[in-house]
PDB file of C-alpha atoms in Angstrom:
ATOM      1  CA  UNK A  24     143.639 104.642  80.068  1.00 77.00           C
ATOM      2  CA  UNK A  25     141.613 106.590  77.541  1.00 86.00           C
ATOM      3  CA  UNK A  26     143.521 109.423  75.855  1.00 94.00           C
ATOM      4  CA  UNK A  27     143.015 111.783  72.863  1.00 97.00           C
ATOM      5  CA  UNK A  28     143.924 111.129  69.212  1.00 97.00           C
ATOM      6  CA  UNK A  29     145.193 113.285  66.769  1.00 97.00           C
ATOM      7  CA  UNK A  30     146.956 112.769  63.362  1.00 97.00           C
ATOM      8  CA  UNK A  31     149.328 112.701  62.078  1.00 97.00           C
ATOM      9  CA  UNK A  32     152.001 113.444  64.727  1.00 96.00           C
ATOM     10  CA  UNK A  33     154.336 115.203  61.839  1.00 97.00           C
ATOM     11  CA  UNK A  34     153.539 117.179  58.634  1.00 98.00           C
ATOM     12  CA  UNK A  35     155.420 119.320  56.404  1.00 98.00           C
ATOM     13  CA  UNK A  36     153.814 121.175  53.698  1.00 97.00           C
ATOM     14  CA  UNK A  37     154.911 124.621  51.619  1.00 97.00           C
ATOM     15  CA  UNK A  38     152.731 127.082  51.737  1.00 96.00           C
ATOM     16  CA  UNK A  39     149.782 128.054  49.866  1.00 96.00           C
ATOM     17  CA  UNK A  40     149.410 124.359  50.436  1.00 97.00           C
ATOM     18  CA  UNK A  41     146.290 122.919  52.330  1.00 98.00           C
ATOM     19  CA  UNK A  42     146.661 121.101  55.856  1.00 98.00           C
ATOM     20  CA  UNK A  43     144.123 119.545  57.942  1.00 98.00           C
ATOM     21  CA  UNK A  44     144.946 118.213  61.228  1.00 98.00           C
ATOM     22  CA  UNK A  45     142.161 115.009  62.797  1.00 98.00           C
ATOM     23  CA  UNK A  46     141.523 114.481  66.404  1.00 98.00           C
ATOM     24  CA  UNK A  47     139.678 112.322  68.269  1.00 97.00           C
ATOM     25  CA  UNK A  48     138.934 113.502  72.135  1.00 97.00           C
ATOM     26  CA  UNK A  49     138.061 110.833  75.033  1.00 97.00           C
ATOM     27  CA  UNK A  50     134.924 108.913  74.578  1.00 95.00           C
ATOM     28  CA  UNK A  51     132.044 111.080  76.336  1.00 94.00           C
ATOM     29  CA  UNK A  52     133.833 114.205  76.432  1.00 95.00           C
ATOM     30  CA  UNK A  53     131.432 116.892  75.474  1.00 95.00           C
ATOM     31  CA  UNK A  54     133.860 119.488  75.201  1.00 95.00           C
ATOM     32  CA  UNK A  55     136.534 119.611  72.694  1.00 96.00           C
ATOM     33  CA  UNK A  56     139.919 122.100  72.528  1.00 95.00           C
ATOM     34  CA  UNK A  57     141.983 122.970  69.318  1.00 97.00           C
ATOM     35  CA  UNK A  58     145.175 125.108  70.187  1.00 96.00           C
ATOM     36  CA  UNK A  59     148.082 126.036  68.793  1.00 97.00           C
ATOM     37  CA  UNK A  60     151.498 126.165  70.478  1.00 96.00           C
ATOM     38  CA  UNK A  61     154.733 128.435  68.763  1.00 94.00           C
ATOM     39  CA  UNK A  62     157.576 127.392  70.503  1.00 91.00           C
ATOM     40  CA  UNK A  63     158.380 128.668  73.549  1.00 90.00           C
ATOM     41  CA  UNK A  64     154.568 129.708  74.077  1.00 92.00           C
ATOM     42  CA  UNK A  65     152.256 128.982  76.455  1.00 92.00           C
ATOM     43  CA  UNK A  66     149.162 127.341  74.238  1.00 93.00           C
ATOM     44  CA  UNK A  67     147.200 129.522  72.112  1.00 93.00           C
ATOM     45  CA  UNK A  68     143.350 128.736  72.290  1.00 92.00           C
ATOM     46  CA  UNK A  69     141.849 128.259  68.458  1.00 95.00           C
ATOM     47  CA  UNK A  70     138.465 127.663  68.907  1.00 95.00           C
ATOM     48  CA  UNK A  71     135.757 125.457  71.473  1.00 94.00           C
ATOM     49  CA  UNK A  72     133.515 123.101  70.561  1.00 95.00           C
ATOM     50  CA  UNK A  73     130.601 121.892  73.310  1.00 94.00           C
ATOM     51  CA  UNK A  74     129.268 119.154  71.001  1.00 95.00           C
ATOM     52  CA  UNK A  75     128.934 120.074  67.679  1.00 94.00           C
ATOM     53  CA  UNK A  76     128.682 123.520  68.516  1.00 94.00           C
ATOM     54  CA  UNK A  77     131.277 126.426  68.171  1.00 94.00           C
ATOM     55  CA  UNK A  78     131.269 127.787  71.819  1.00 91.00           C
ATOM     56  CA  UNK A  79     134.132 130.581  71.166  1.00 92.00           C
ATOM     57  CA  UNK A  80     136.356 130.902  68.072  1.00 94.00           C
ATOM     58  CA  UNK A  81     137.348 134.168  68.814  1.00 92.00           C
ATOM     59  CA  UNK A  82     141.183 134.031  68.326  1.00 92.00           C
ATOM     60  CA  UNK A  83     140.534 131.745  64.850  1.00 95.00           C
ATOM     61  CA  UNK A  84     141.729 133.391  62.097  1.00 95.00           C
ATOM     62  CA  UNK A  85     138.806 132.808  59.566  1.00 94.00           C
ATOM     63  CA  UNK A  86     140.012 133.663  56.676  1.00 96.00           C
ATOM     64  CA  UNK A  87     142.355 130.437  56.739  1.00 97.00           C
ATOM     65  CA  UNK A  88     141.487 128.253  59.514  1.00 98.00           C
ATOM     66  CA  UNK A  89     138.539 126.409  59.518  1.00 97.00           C
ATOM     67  CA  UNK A  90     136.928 124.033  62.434  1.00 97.00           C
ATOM     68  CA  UNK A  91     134.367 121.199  62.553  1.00 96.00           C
ATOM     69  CA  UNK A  92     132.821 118.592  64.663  1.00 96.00           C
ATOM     70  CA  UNK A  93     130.236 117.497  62.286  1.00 87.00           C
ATOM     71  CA  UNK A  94     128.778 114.838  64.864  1.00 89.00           C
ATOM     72  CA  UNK A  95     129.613 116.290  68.135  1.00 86.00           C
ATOM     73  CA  UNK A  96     132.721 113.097  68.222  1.00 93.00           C
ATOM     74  CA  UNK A  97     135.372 113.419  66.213  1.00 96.00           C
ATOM     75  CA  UNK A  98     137.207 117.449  64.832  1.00 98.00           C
ATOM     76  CA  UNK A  99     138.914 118.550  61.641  1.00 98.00           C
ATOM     77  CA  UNK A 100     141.217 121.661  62.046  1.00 98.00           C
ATOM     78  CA  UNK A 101     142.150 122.734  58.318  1.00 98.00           C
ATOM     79  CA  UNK A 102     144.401 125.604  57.203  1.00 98.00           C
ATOM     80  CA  UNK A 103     144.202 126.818  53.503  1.00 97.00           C
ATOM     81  CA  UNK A 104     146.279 128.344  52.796  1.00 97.00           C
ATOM     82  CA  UNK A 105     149.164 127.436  55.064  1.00 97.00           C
ATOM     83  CA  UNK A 106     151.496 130.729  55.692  1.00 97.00           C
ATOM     84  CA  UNK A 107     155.170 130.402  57.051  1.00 97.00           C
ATOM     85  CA  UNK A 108     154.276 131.131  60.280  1.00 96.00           C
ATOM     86  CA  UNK A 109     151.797 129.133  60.952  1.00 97.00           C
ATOM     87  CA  UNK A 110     154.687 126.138  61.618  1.00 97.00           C
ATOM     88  CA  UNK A 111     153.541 125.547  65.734  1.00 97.00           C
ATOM     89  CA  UNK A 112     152.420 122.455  67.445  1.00 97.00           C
ATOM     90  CA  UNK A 113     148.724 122.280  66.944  1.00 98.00           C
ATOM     91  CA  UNK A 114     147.366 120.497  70.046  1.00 98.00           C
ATOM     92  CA  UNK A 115     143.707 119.205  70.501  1.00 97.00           C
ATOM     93  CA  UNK A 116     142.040 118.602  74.066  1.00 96.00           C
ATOM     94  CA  UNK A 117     138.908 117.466  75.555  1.00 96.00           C
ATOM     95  CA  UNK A 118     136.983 117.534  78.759  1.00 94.00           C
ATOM     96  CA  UNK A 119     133.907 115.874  79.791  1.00 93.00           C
ATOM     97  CA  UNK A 120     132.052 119.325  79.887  1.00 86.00           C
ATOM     98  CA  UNK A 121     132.985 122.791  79.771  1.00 84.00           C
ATOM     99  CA  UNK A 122     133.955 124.851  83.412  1.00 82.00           C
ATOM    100  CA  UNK A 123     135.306 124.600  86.494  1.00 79.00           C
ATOM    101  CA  UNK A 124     136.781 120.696  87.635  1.00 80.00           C
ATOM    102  CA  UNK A 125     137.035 119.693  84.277  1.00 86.00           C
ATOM    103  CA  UNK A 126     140.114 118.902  83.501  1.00 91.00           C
ATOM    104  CA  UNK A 127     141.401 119.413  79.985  1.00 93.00           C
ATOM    105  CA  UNK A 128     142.939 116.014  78.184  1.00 95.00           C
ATOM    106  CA  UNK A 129     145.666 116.742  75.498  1.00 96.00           C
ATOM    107  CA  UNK A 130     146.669 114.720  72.780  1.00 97.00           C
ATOM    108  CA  UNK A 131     150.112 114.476  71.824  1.00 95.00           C
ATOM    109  CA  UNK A 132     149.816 117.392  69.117  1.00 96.00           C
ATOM    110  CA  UNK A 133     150.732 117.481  65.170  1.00 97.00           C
ATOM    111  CA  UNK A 134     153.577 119.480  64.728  1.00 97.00           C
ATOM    112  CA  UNK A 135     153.094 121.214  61.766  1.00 98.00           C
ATOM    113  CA  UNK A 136     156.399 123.031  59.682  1.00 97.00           C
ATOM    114  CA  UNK A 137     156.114 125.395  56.345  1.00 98.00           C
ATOM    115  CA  UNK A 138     158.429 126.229  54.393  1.00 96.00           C
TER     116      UNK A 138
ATOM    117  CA  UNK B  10     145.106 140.794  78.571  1.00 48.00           C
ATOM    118  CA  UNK B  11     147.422 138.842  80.664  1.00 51.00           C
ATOM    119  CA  UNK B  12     145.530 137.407  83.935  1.00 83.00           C
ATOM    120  CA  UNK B  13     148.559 135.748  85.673  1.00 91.00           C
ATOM    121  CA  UNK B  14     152.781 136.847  85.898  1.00 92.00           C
ATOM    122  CA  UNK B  15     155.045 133.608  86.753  1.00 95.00           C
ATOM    123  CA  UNK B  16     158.676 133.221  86.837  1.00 96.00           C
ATOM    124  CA  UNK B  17     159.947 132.313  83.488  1.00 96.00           C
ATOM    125  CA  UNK B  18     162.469 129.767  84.937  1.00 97.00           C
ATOM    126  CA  UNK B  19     163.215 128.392  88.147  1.00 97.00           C
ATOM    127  CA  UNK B  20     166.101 125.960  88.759  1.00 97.00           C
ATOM    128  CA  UNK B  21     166.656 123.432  91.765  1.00 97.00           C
ATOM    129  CA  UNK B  22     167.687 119.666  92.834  1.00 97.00           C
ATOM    130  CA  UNK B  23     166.979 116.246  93.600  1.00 97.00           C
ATOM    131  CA  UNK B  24     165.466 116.063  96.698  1.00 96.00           C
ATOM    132  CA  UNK B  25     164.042 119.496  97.232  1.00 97.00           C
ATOM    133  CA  UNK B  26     160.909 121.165  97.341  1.00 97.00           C
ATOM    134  CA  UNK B  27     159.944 123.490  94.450  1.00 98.00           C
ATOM    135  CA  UNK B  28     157.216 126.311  95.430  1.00 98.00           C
ATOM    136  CA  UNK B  29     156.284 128.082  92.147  1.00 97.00           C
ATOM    137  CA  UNK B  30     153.921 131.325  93.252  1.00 96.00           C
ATOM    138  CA  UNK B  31     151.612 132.740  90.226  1.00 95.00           C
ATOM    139  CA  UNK B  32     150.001 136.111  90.626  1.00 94.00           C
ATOM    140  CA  UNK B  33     146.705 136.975  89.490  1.00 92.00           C
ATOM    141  CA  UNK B  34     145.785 140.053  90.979  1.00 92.00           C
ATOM    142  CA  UNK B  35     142.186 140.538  88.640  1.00 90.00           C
ATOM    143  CA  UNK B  36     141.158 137.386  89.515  1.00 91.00           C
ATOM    144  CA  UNK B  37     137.093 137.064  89.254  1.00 90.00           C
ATOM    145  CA  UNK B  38     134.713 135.850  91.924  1.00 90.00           C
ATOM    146  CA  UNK B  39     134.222 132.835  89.523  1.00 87.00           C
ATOM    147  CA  UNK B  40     137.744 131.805  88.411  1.00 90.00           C
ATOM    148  CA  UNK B  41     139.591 129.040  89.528  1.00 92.00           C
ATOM    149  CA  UNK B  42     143.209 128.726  89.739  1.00 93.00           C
ATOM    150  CA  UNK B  43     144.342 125.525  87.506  1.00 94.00           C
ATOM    151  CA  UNK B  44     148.070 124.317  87.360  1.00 95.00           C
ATOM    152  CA  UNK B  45     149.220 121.979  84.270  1.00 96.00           C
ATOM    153  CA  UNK B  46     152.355 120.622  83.669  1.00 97.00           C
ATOM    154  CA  UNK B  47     154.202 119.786  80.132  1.00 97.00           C
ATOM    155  CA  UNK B  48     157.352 118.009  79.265  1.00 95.00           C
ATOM    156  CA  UNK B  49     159.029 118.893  75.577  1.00 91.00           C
ATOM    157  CA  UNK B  50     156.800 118.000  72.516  1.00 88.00           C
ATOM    158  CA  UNK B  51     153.440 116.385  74.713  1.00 92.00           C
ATOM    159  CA  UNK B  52     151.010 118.300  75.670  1.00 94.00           C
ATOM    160  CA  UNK B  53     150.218 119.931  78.569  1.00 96.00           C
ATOM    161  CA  UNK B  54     148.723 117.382  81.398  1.00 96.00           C
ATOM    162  CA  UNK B  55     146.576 118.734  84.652  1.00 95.00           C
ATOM    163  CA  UNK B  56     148.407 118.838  87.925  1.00 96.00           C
ATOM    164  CA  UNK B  57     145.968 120.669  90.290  1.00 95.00           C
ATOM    165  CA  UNK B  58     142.957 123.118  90.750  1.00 94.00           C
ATOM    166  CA  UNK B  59     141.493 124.779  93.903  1.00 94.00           C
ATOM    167  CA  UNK B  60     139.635 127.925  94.328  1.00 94.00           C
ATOM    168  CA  UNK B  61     140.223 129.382  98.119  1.00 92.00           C
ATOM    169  CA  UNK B  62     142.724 128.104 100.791  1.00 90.00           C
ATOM    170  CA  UNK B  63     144.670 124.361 100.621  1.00 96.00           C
ATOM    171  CA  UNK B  64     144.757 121.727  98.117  1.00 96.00           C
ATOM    172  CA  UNK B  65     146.495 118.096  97.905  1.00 96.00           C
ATOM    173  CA  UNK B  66     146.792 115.710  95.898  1.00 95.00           C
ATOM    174  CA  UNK B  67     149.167 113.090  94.737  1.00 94.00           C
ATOM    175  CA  UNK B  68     151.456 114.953  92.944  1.00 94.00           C
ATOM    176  CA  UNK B  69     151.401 118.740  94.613  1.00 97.00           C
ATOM    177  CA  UNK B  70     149.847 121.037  96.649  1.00 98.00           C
ATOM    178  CA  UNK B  71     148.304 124.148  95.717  1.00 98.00           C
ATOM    179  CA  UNK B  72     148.420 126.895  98.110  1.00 97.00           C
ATOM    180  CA  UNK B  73     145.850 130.079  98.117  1.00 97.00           C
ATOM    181  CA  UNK B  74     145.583 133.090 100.610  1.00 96.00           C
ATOM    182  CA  UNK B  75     142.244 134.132 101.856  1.00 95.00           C
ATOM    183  CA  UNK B  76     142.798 137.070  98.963  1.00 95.00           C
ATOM    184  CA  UNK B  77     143.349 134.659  96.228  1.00 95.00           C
ATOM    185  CA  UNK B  78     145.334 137.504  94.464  1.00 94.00           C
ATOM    186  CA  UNK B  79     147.997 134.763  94.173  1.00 95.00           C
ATOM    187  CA  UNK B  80     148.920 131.456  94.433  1.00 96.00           C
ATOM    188  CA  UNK B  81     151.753 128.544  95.010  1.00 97.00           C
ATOM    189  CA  UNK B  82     152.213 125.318  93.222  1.00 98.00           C
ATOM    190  CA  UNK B  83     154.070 122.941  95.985  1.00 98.00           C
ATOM    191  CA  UNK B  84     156.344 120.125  94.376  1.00 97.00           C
ATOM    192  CA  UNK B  85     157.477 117.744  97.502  1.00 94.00           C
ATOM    193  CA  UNK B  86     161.332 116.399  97.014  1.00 93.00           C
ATOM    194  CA  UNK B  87     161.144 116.769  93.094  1.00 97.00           C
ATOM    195  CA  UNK B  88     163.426 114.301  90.461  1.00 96.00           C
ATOM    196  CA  UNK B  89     164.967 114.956  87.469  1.00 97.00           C
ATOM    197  CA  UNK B  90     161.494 113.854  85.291  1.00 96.00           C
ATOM    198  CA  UNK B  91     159.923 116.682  86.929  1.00 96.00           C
ATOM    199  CA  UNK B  92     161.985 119.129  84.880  1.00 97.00           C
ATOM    200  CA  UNK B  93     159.261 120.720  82.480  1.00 97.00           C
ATOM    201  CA  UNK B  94     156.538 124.285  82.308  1.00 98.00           C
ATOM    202  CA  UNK B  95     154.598 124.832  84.546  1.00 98.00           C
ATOM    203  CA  UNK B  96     151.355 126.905  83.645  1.00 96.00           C
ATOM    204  CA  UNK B  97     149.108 128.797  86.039  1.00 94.00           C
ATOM    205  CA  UNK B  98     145.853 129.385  84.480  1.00 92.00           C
ATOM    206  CA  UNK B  99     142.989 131.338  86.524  1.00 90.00           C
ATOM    207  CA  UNK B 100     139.323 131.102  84.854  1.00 88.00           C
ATOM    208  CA  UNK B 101     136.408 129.295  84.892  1.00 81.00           C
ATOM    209  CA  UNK B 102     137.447 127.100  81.961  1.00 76.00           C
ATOM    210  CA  UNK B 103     135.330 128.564  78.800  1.00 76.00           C
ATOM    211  CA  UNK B 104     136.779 129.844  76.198  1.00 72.00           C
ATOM    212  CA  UNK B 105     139.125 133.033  76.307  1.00 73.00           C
ATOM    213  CA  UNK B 106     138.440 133.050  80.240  1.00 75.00           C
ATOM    214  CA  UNK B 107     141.141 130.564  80.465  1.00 80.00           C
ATOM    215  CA  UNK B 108     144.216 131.470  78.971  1.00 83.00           C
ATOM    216  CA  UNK B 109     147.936 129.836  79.135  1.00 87.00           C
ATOM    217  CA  UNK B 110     150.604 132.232  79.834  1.00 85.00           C
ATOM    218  CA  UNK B 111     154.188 131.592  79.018  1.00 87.00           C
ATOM    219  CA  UNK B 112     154.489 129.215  81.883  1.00 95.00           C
ATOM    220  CA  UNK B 113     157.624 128.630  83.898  1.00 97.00           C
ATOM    221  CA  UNK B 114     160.343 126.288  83.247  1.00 97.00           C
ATOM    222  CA  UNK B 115     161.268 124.388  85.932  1.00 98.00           C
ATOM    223  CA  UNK B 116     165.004 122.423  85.637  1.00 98.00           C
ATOM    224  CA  UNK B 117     165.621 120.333  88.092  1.00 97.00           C
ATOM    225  CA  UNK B 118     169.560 119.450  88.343  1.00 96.00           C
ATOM    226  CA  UNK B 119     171.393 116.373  89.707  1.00 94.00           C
TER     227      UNK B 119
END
């Protein structure tokens, strides 16, 4: 069964480090998810890519977190630089297309910790 | 803005059947109502989605008045694996239209 890659599963870093986080969704999905999950939370939506294309990146905060899918495949999600609380579970997804009976495919997350 | 309210926990045993109601009383003309289940450090995976009246599938049932102002995720006779959050989600699956509450945790006992 296909699933969703991301790496690496665990990273600690202090802060005003730089992070990046690498996923890679199921072959032929269009659509592609980053979130990011505090503890306790229901997942936070980062930003939406429909290809290579940024479909909403309204809750990304830009002046640290940047998002790319260079060739509509594989995503980078980097942080720079990391703050204390940004430690969360940063989970990537992907669906074959965007909208209704599409079902969103997570990945098993990078769980990322500052200190 | 919130779109759904959910119990935050729910407890019950082997052998029952769970009914977990999610209200969404602003819900659009072109939302859907999605559930998705996730166990500690995975992420989430989809259970169910309908948009009007009664769904079934392998795993649950999803169960939505004529109002679809609310709805009930069915779990027949649940086990102990299906301890985990359950998330109602109501949207049309772009973007910030589709939005994960808090979700609620389900434990089911021996």
């Amino acid at each position: 069964e296909a699933e969703v890659a991301q790496s690496p599963r665990y990273k600690i870093t202090e802060k005003s480090q730089a992070v990046a986080f690498w996923c890679d969704p199921i072959s032929g999905h269009a659509t592609l998810y980053w979130y990011r999950q505090i503890l306790g939370q229901g997942p936070e939506l980062l930003v939406q890519f429909q290809d290579e294309s940024v479909v909403d990146d309204s809750q990304l905060p830009k002046d640290r977190f940047s998002a790319e899918r260079l060739k509509g495949v594989d995503s980078t999600l980097k942080i720079q630089p990391a703050e204390l609380g940004d430690s969360a579970m940063y989970l990537c997804a992907s669906s074959l297309k965007a909208g209704p009976y599409n079902e969103q495919f997570f990945g098993p997350g990078t769980r990322l910790t500052v200190l | 803005l919130a779109k759904t309210t959910q119990p935050i926990s729910m407890d019950s045993y082997e052998g029952q059947e769970v009914n977990i109601t999610c209200s969404h009383n602003n819900i659009a003309t072109n939302d859907y109502i999605t559930w998705y289940q996730q166990f500690p450090s995975q992420g989430p995976r989809f259970i169910i989605q309908g948009y009007k009246t009664k769904v079934t599938n392998e795993v649950a049932s999803l169960f939505i008045p004529a109002d679809r102002k609310s709805s009930t995720l069915s779990l027949p006779r649940v086990s102990l694996s299906d301890t985990a959050v359950y998330y109602c989600l109501v949207g049309d699956n772009y973007g910030q239209n589709f939005v994960f509450g808090p979700g609620t945790r389900l434990s089911v006992l021996p």
